[in-house]
mmCIF file of C-alpha atoms in Angstrom:
data_model
loop_
_atom_site.group_PDB
_atom_site.id
_atom_site.type_symbol
_atom_site.label_atom_id
_atom_site.label_comp_id
_atom_site.label_asym_id
_atom_site.label_seq_id
_atom_site.Cartn_x
_atom_site.Cartn_y
_atom_site.Cartn_z
ATOM 1 C CA MET A 1 -0.075 0.057 0.046
ATOM 2 C CA LEU A 2 1.185 3.227 -0.473
ATOM 3 C CA SER A 3 0.443 4.336 3.102
ATOM 4 C CA ASN A 4 3.491 2.229 4.131
ATOM 5 C CA LEU A 5 5.810 4.294 1.832
ATOM 6 C CA ILE A 6 4.332 7.604 3.045
ATOM 7 C CA VAL A 7 3.772 7.126 6.757
ATOM 8 C CA THR A 8 6.987 6.251 7.917
ATOM 9 C CA ASN A 9 9.591 7.966 10.367
ATOM 10 C CA GLN A 10 10.291 10.924 7.972
ATOM 11 C CA LYS A 11 8.841 14.282 9.707
ATOM 12 C CA VAL A 12 8.060 16.680 6.333
ATOM 13 C CA ILE A 13 6.106 14.962 3.526
ATOM 14 C CA LEU A 14 5.900 17.262 0.363
ATOM 15 C CA ILE A 15 3.087 15.843 -2.058
ATOM 16 C CA ILE A 16 3.920 17.051 -5.934
ATOM 17 C CA ASP A 17 0.824 17.072 -7.732
ATOM 18 C CA GLN A 18 1.371 17.139 -11.622
ATOM 19 C CA LEU A 19 -2.234 16.318 -12.038
ATOM 20 C CA ASN A 20 -4.123 18.699 -10.453
ATOM 21 C CA ARG A 21 -5.923 17.331 -7.909
ATOM 22 C CA GLU A 22 -5.895 19.622 -4.845
ATOM 23 C CA ARG A 23 -9.232 19.359 -4.136
ATOM 24 C CA ILE A 24 -8.546 15.752 -2.866
ATOM 25 C CA ALA A 25 -5.711 16.706 -0.621
ATOM 26 C CA LEU A 26 -6.895 16.487 2.445
ATOM 27 C CA LYS A 27 -8.964 13.525 1.663
ATOM 28 C CA PHE A 28 -6.376 11.687 0.392
ATOM 29 C CA ILE A 29 -3.446 12.208 3.049
ATOM 30 C CA GLY A 30 -6.192 11.562 5.929
ATOM 31 C CA SER A 31 -6.850 8.057 4.273
ATOM 32 C CA LEU A 32 -3.252 7.365 4.299
ATOM 33 C CA LEU A 33 -2.907 7.801 7.769
ATOM 34 C CA HIS A 34 -6.114 6.289 8.686
ATOM 35 C CA GLU A 35 -4.888 2.993 6.916
ATOM 36 C CA GLN A 36 -1.759 3.008 9.331
ATOM 37 C CA GLY A 37 -3.990 3.574 12.348
ATOM 38 C CA GLU A 38 -2.880 7.385 12.863
ATOM 39 C CA GLY A 39 -6.065 9.325 12.203
ATOM 40 C CA LYS A 40 -7.249 10.004 15.542
ATOM 41 C CA GLU A 41 -4.415 12.601 15.819
ATOM 42 C CA ILE A 42 -4.797 14.965 12.840
ATOM 43 C CA LYS A 43 -4.294 18.568 13.087
ATOM 44 C CA THR A 44 -5.118 21.279 10.327
ATOM 45 C CA LEU A 45 -5.039 24.863 9.702
ATOM 46 C CA PRO A 46 -8.127 27.203 9.297
ATOM 47 C CA ILE A 47 -8.781 27.580 5.391
ATOM 48 C CA GLY A 48 -9.559 30.545 3.506
ATOM 49 C CA THR A 49 -9.159 34.493 4.822
ATOM 50 C CA GLN A 50 -7.971 33.198 8.229
ATOM 51 C CA LEU A 51 -4.920 32.186 7.077
ATOM 52 C CA LYS A 52 -3.620 35.939 6.827
ATOM 53 C CA HIS A 53 -3.611 36.060 10.646
ATOM 54 C CA VAL A 54 -0.474 34.947 12.347
ATOM 55 C CA ALA A 55 -2.317 33.984 15.497
ATOM 56 C CA SER A 56 -4.247 30.922 13.260
ATOM 57 C CA PHE A 57 -0.508 29.479 12.837
ATOM 58 C CA GLU A 58 0.457 29.892 16.535
ATOM 59 C CA THR A 59 -2.670 28.579 17.845
ATOM 60 C CA LEU A 60 -1.922 25.299 15.710
ATOM 61 C CA LEU A 61 1.517 25.133 17.517
ATOM 62 C CA ASN A 62 -0.102 25.652 20.774
ATOM 63 C CA GLU A 63 -2.876 22.828 20.237
ATOM 64 C CA CYS A 64 0.110 20.380 19.558
ATOM 65 C CA ASN A 65 1.901 21.207 22.735
ATOM 66 C CA ASN A 66 -1.318 21.111 24.877
ATOM 67 C CA ASN A 67 -2.492 17.820 23.424
ATOM 68 C CA ASN A 68 1.040 15.881 23.774
ATOM 69 C CA ASN A 69 1.163 17.259 27.403
ATOM 70 C CA ASN A 70 -2.198 15.591 28.077
ATOM 71 C CA GLN A 71 -1.024 12.139 26.585
ATOM 72 C CA LEU A 72 1.951 12.166 28.882
ATOM 73 C CA ASN A 73 -0.074 12.703 31.772
ATOM 74 C CA GLN A 74 -2.336 9.743 30.947
ATOM 75 C CA PRO A 75 -1.610 6.733 33.172
ATOM 76 C CA GLU A 76 -0.720 4.343 30.062
ATOM 77 C CA PRO A 77 0.357 6.943 27.516
ATOM 78 C CA THR A 78 0.540 5.530 23.997
ATOM 79 C CA THR A 79 3.768 4.381 21.888
ATOM 80 C CA LYS A 80 2.847 7.014 19.035
ATOM 81 C CA THR A 81 2.984 10.599 20.305
ATOM 82 C CA GLY A 82 2.368 13.840 18.649
ATOM 83 C CA CYS A 83 0.281 15.071 15.935
ATOM 84 C CA ASN A 84 0.090 14.838 12.368
ATOM 85 C CA ILE A 85 -0.375 18.134 10.757
ATOM 86 C CA ILE A 86 -2.023 18.621 7.399
ATOM 87 C CA LEU A 87 -1.160 22.133 6.245
ATOM 88 C CA PRO A 88 -3.132 23.864 3.422
ATOM 89 C CA THR A 89 -2.168 23.534 -0.127
ATOM 90 C CA LEU A 90 0.894 25.331 -0.931
ATOM 91 C CA ALA A 91 -1.227 27.691 -3.387
ATOM 92 C CA ASP A 92 -3.573 28.730 -0.347
ATOM 93 C CA LEU A 93 -0.678 29.467 1.804
ATOM 94 C CA LEU A 94 0.758 31.925 -0.902
ATOM 95 C CA CYS A 95 -2.341 33.552 -1.190
ATOM 96 C CA TYR A 96 -1.913 35.038 2.429
ATOM 97 C CA GLN A 97 1.688 34.563 3.397
ATOM 98 C CA THR A 98 5.193 35.306 2.344
ATOM 99 C CA PRO A 99 7.416 32.520 1.333
ATOM 100 C CA ALA A 100 9.573 33.330 4.255
ATOM 101 C CA TYR A 101 7.248 33.048 6.788
ATOM 102 C CA ILE A 102 5.502 29.752 5.410
ATOM 103 C CA PHE A 103 9.322 28.225 5.205
ATOM 104 C CA ASP A 104 9.920 29.713 9.113
ATOM 105 C CA PHE A 105 6.568 27.917 10.064
ATOM 106 C CA ILE A 106 7.229 24.619 8.674
ATOM 107 C CA ASN A 107 10.626 24.601 10.205
ATOM 108 C CA LYS A 108 9.171 25.257 13.447
ATOM 109 C CA LEU A 109 6.921 22.153 12.908
ATOM 110 C CA ARG A 110 9.655 19.876 11.990
ATOM 111 C CA ARG A 111 11.798 21.237 15.122
ATOM 112 C CA SER A 112 9.103 20.759 17.251
ATOM 113 C CA GLU A 113 9.143 17.114 19.783
ATOM 114 C CA HIS A 114 5.107 17.418 19.337
ATOM 115 C CA VAL A 115 4.661 17.254 15.889
ATOM 116 C CA ARG A 116 5.048 13.719 14.346
ATOM 117 C CA ARG A 117 4.552 14.550 10.734
ATOM 118 C CA VAL A 118 3.850 17.541 8.736
ATOM 119 C CA PHE A 119 1.936 17.064 5.006
ATOM 120 C CA LEU A 120 2.214 19.585 2.403
ATOM 121 C CA TRP A 121 0.513 19.593 -0.997
ATOM 122 C CA ALA A 122 1.861 21.347 -3.766
ATOM 123 C CA SER A 123 0.258 21.741 -7.271
ATOM 124 C CA PRO A 124 2.574 23.498 -9.641
ATOM 125 C CA GLN A 125 -0.246 24.471 -11.934
ATOM 126 C CA ASN A 126 -1.631 26.373 -9.196
ATOM 127 C CA LEU A 127 0.962 28.443 -7.889
ATOM 128 C CA GLN A 128 0.813 32.011 -9.089
ATOM 129 C CA HIS A 129 3.534 33.403 -7.188
ATOM 130 C CA PRO A 130 6.065 35.015 -9.758
ATOM 131 C CA ASP A 131 8.863 32.865 -7.930
ATOM 132 C CA ALA A 132 7.054 29.704 -7.586
ATOM 133 C CA ASP A 133 9.718 27.606 -9.161
ATOM 134 C CA TYR A 134 12.115 28.742 -6.305
ATOM 135 C CA ILE A 135 9.560 28.291 -3.635
ATOM 136 C CA LEU A 136 8.682 24.958 -4.671
ATOM 137 C CA ALA A 137 12.566 24.041 -4.686
ATOM 138 C CA GLY A 138 12.596 25.416 -1.463
ATOM 139 C CA CYS A 139 9.570 23.236 -0.134
ATOM 140 C CA GLU A 140 11.713 20.200 -1.559
ATOM 141 C CA TYR A 141 14.771 20.974 0.689
ATOM 142 C CA LEU A 142 13.076 21.137 3.711
ATOM 143 C CA ALA A 143 11.088 17.838 2.960
ATOM 144 C CA GLU A 144 12.524 14.696 3.877
ATOM 145 C CA LEU A 145 9.962 12.588 1.777
ATOM 146 C CA VAL A 146 8.759 13.782 -1.703
ATOM 147 C CA LEU A 147 5.915 12.378 -3.214
ATOM 148 C CA ARG A 148 5.508 13.273 -6.986
ATOM 149 C CA LEU A 149 2.060 12.308 -8.657
ATOM 150 C CA GLU A 150 3.172 12.058 -12.132
ATOM 151 C CA THR A 151 0.301 10.241 -13.985
ATOM 152 C CA ASP A 152 -2.752 8.448 -13.079
ATOM 153 C CA THR A 153 -0.708 5.244 -13.060
ATOM 154 C CA THR A 154 3.061 6.298 -12.254
ATOM 155 C CA LEU A 155 4.402 8.129 -9.040
ATOM 156 C CA SER A 156 8.054 8.711 -7.661
ATOM 157 C CA LEU A 157 9.350 8.884 -4.550
ATOM 158 C CA ILE A 158 12.342 10.444 -2.966
ATOM 159 C CA SER A 159 13.332 9.647 0.796
ATOM 160 C CA ARG A 160 16.101 11.181 2.794
ATOM 161 C CA LYS A 161 17.750 9.181 5.149
ATOM 162 C CA PRO A 162 18.973 10.600 8.689
ATOM 163 C CA GLY A 163 22.231 9.771 8.012
ATOM 164 C CA GLY A 164 22.112 11.478 4.823
ATOM 165 C CA GLY A 165 21.486 8.469 1.897
ATOM 166 C CA VAL A 166 19.023 9.543 -0.512
ATOM 167 C CA THR A 167 16.487 6.889 -2.453
ATOM 168 C CA ASN A 168 14.588 7.955 -5.428
ATOM 169 C CA LYS A 169 12.285 5.141 -6.806
ATOM 170 C CA ARG A 170 9.255 5.099 -9.016
ATOM 171 C CA TYR A 171 6.201 2.862 -8.846
ATOM 172 C CA THR A 172 3.369 1.709 -10.928
ATOM 173 C CA CYS A 173 -0.051 2.553 -8.919
ATOM 174 C CA GLN A 174 -3.663 1.533 -9.208
ATOM 175 C CA VAL A 175 -6.217 2.792 -7.020
ATOM 176 C CA SER A 176 -9.323 0.690 -5.816
ATOM 177 C CA LYS A 177 -12.254 1.350 -4.003
ATOM 178 C CA THR A 178 -10.599 0.255 -0.441
ATOM 179 C CA GLU A 179 -6.821 1.148 -1.024
ATOM 180 C CA PHE A 180 -4.133 2.661 -3.423
ATOM 181 C CA GLN A 181 -1.545 -0.066 -4.406
ATOM 182 C CA VAL A 182 1.629 0.518 -5.636
ATOM 183 C CA SER A 183 4.381 -1.744 -7.182
ATOM 184 C CA PRO A 184 7.843 -0.604 -7.984
ATOM 185 C CA LEU A 185 8.773 0.425 -11.603
ATOM 186 C CA LEU A 186 12.113 -0.758 -12.761
ATOM 187 C CA ASP A 187 14.541 1.623 -14.899
ATOM 188 C CA ALA A 188 16.155 0.586 -18.193
ATOM 189 C CA SER A 189 19.436 -0.678 -16.208
ATOM 190 C CA GLU A 190 17.322 -2.579 -13.474
ATOM 191 C CA THR A 191 15.362 -4.558 -16.271
ATOM 192 C CA ASN A 192 18.537 -5.464 -18.448
ATOM 193 C CA ALA A 193 20.195 -6.879 -15.348
ATOM 194 C CA LEU A 194 16.981 -8.991 -14.259
ATOM 195 C CA ALA A 195 16.704 -9.735 -17.707
ATOM 196 C CA ALA A 196 20.494 -11.317 -17.867
ATOM 197 C CA ALA A 197 20.261 -12.939 -14.654
ATOM 198 C CA THR A 198 16.928 -14.773 -15.492
ATOM 199 C CA LYS A 199 18.805 -15.884 -18.812
ATOM 200 C CA ILE A 200 22.093 -17.196 -17.007
ATOM 201 C CA GLU A 201 19.636 -18.909 -14.666
ATOM 202 C CA ALA A 202 17.646 -20.721 -17.229
ATOM 203 C CA ALA A 203 20.911 -21.795 -19.063
ATOM 204 C CA HIS A 204 22.307 -23.333 -15.625
ATOM 205 C CA GLU A 205 19.088 -25.394 -15.430
ATOM 206 C CA GLU A 206 19.201 -26.732 -19.246
ATOM 207 C CA ALA A 207 23.131 -27.691 -18.293
ATOM 208 C CA VAL A 208 21.961 -29.528 -15.182
ATOM 209 C CA LYS A 209 19.162 -31.417 -16.875
ATOM 210 C CA ALA A 210 21.453 -31.989 -20.074
ATOM 211 C CA ALA A 211 24.142 -33.816 -17.283
ATOM 212 C CA ASP A 212 21.445 -35.570 -15.411
ATOM 213 C CA PRO A 213 18.550 -36.595 -17.853
ATOM 214 C CA GLY A 214 16.921 -38.775 -15.122
ATOM 215 C CA GLY A 215 16.821 -35.770 -12.665
ATOM 216 C CA THR A 216 18.081 -37.876 -9.927
ATOM 217 C CA PHE A 217 21.123 -38.790 -8.338
ATOM 218 C CA LYS A 218 22.512 -42.323 -9.002
ATOM 219 C CA ILE A 219 24.146 -43.892 -5.626
ATOM 220 C CA GLU A 220 24.755 -47.599 -6.389
ATOM 221 C CA LEU A 221 27.734 -48.867 -8.488
ATOM 222 C CA ASP A 222 27.616 -51.424 -11.059
ATOM 223 C CA GLU A 223 29.972 -54.408 -11.585
ATOM 224 C CA ASP A 224 32.601 -52.507 -14.161
ATOM 225 C CA GLU A 225 32.715 -49.505 -11.455
ATOM 226 C CA VAL A 226 33.276 -51.591 -8.713
ATOM 227 C CA VAL A 227 36.012 -53.061 -10.242
ATOM 228 C CA ALA A 228 37.743 -49.996 -11.591
ATOM 229 C CA ARG A 229 37.537 -48.454 -8.081
ATOM 230 C CA ASN A 230 38.936 -51.414 -6.768
ATOM 231 C CA ALA A 231 41.927 -51.361 -8.996
ATOM 232 C CA LEU A 232 42.557 -47.444 -8.484
ATOM 233 C CA THR A 233 45.491 -46.891 -6.270
ATOM 234 C CA LEU A 234 45.425 -43.599 -4.464
ATOM 235 C CA PRO A 235 48.631 -41.676 -3.899
ATOM 236 C CA TYR A 236 48.740 -42.348 -0.130
ATOM 237 C CA GLU A 237 48.166 -45.972 -0.331
ATOM 238 C CA ARG A 238 51.600 -47.960 -0.053
ATOM 239 C CA THR A 239 52.654 -49.965 -3.342
ATOM 240 C CA SER A 240 54.770 -52.557 -1.806
ATOM 241 C CA GLU A 241 55.426 -54.499 1.173
ATOM 242 C CA ALA A 242 57.949 -53.169 3.672
ATOM 243 C CA ALA A 243 61.618 -55.024 3.396
ATOM 244 C CA GLU A 244 63.742 -55.864 6.319
ATOM 245 C CA GLY A 245 65.703 -53.117 7.447
ATOM 246 C CA ASN A 246 69.716 -53.303 6.749
ATOM 247 C CA ILE A 247 72.065 -50.275 6.871
ATOM 248 C CA ILE A 248 74.363 -50.460 4.013
ATOM 249 C CA TYR A 249 77.716 -48.099 3.886
ATOM 250 C CA THR A 250 79.817 -47.681 1.455
ATOM 251 C CA PRO A 251 83.222 -45.968 2.480
ATOM 252 C CA ASP A 252 84.844 -43.097 0.915
ATOM 253 C CA ALA A 253 88.168 -42.752 -0.727
ATOM 254 C CA ASP A 254 89.409 -40.563 2.510
ATOM 255 C CA ASP A 255 88.107 -42.515 5.178
ATOM 256 C CA ASP A 256 90.862 -43.342 7.842
ATOM 257 C CA PHE A 257 90.009 -47.183 9.135
ATOM 258 C CA ASP A 258 92.474 -48.290 11.981
ATOM 259 C CA ASP A 259 92.978 -52.080 11.842
ATOM 260 C CA GLU A 260 93.428 -52.147 15.731
ATOM 261 C CA ASP A 261 91.070 -52.518 17.977
ATOM 262 C CA PRO A 262 91.096 -49.135 20.200
ATOM 263 C CA ASP A 263 89.294 -51.031 22.920
ATOM 264 C CA GLU A 264 91.399 -54.200 23.410
ATOM 265 C CA ASP A 265 93.178 -52.804 26.839
ATOM 266 C CA LEU A 266 89.828 -52.750 28.278
ATOM 267 C CA LEU A 267 88.653 -55.671 30.888
ATOM 268 C CA ILE A 268 85.347 -55.675 28.436
#
């Protein structure tokens, strides 16, 4: 499911909608959280002209802090603490606030220990700001996970790990009545590597079948094989019987032998 890829430990999630479907933003993100059992602690900002008041943003931060304190005072607090924040679309925010304030507010949410995740939806077609491209790039910089809805059947996902690692993967998607199914979409190099591995495995199986047509191992030996085995002499086996041990010494020309017994004066 798509929620398994989105509802993770990454804190700031940016959804770039190239299909211009802002009207389903809140419902779409809410369904992802509900699939992972985190639909109870969802906080949102008011929409419309109330977004021009800074107090609306401060109120949201205070609500997150108060909600987290209430969870800590419970006798058995839940393991998943903090709120999931679903911000208005980037187009709506830019209608009432400056880019600098939006970036600062997202950064405050990211640093808050009382906020579990922050979701921001952006449709490039609806961004009327003259610096829309730079603003969207700034949001991508702040985000730890960027979901890009490319077409009705494909999407891409960029994930930044705390250690600095970055993954960029593309998926095919299929929407049913109950869930959003995705499957990895291999690029050209991965497809070629998979095809080559499959070809090598098939060739290996054919070679095994050719070497052993029966498909079984032969354990017993026939009569000829037994005779050949018994006639085989291994290198470590002795090829002759041991003879009686004798010491044979051949004197050299320079040897000095004395015919007299040097011990003849001893009473032995």
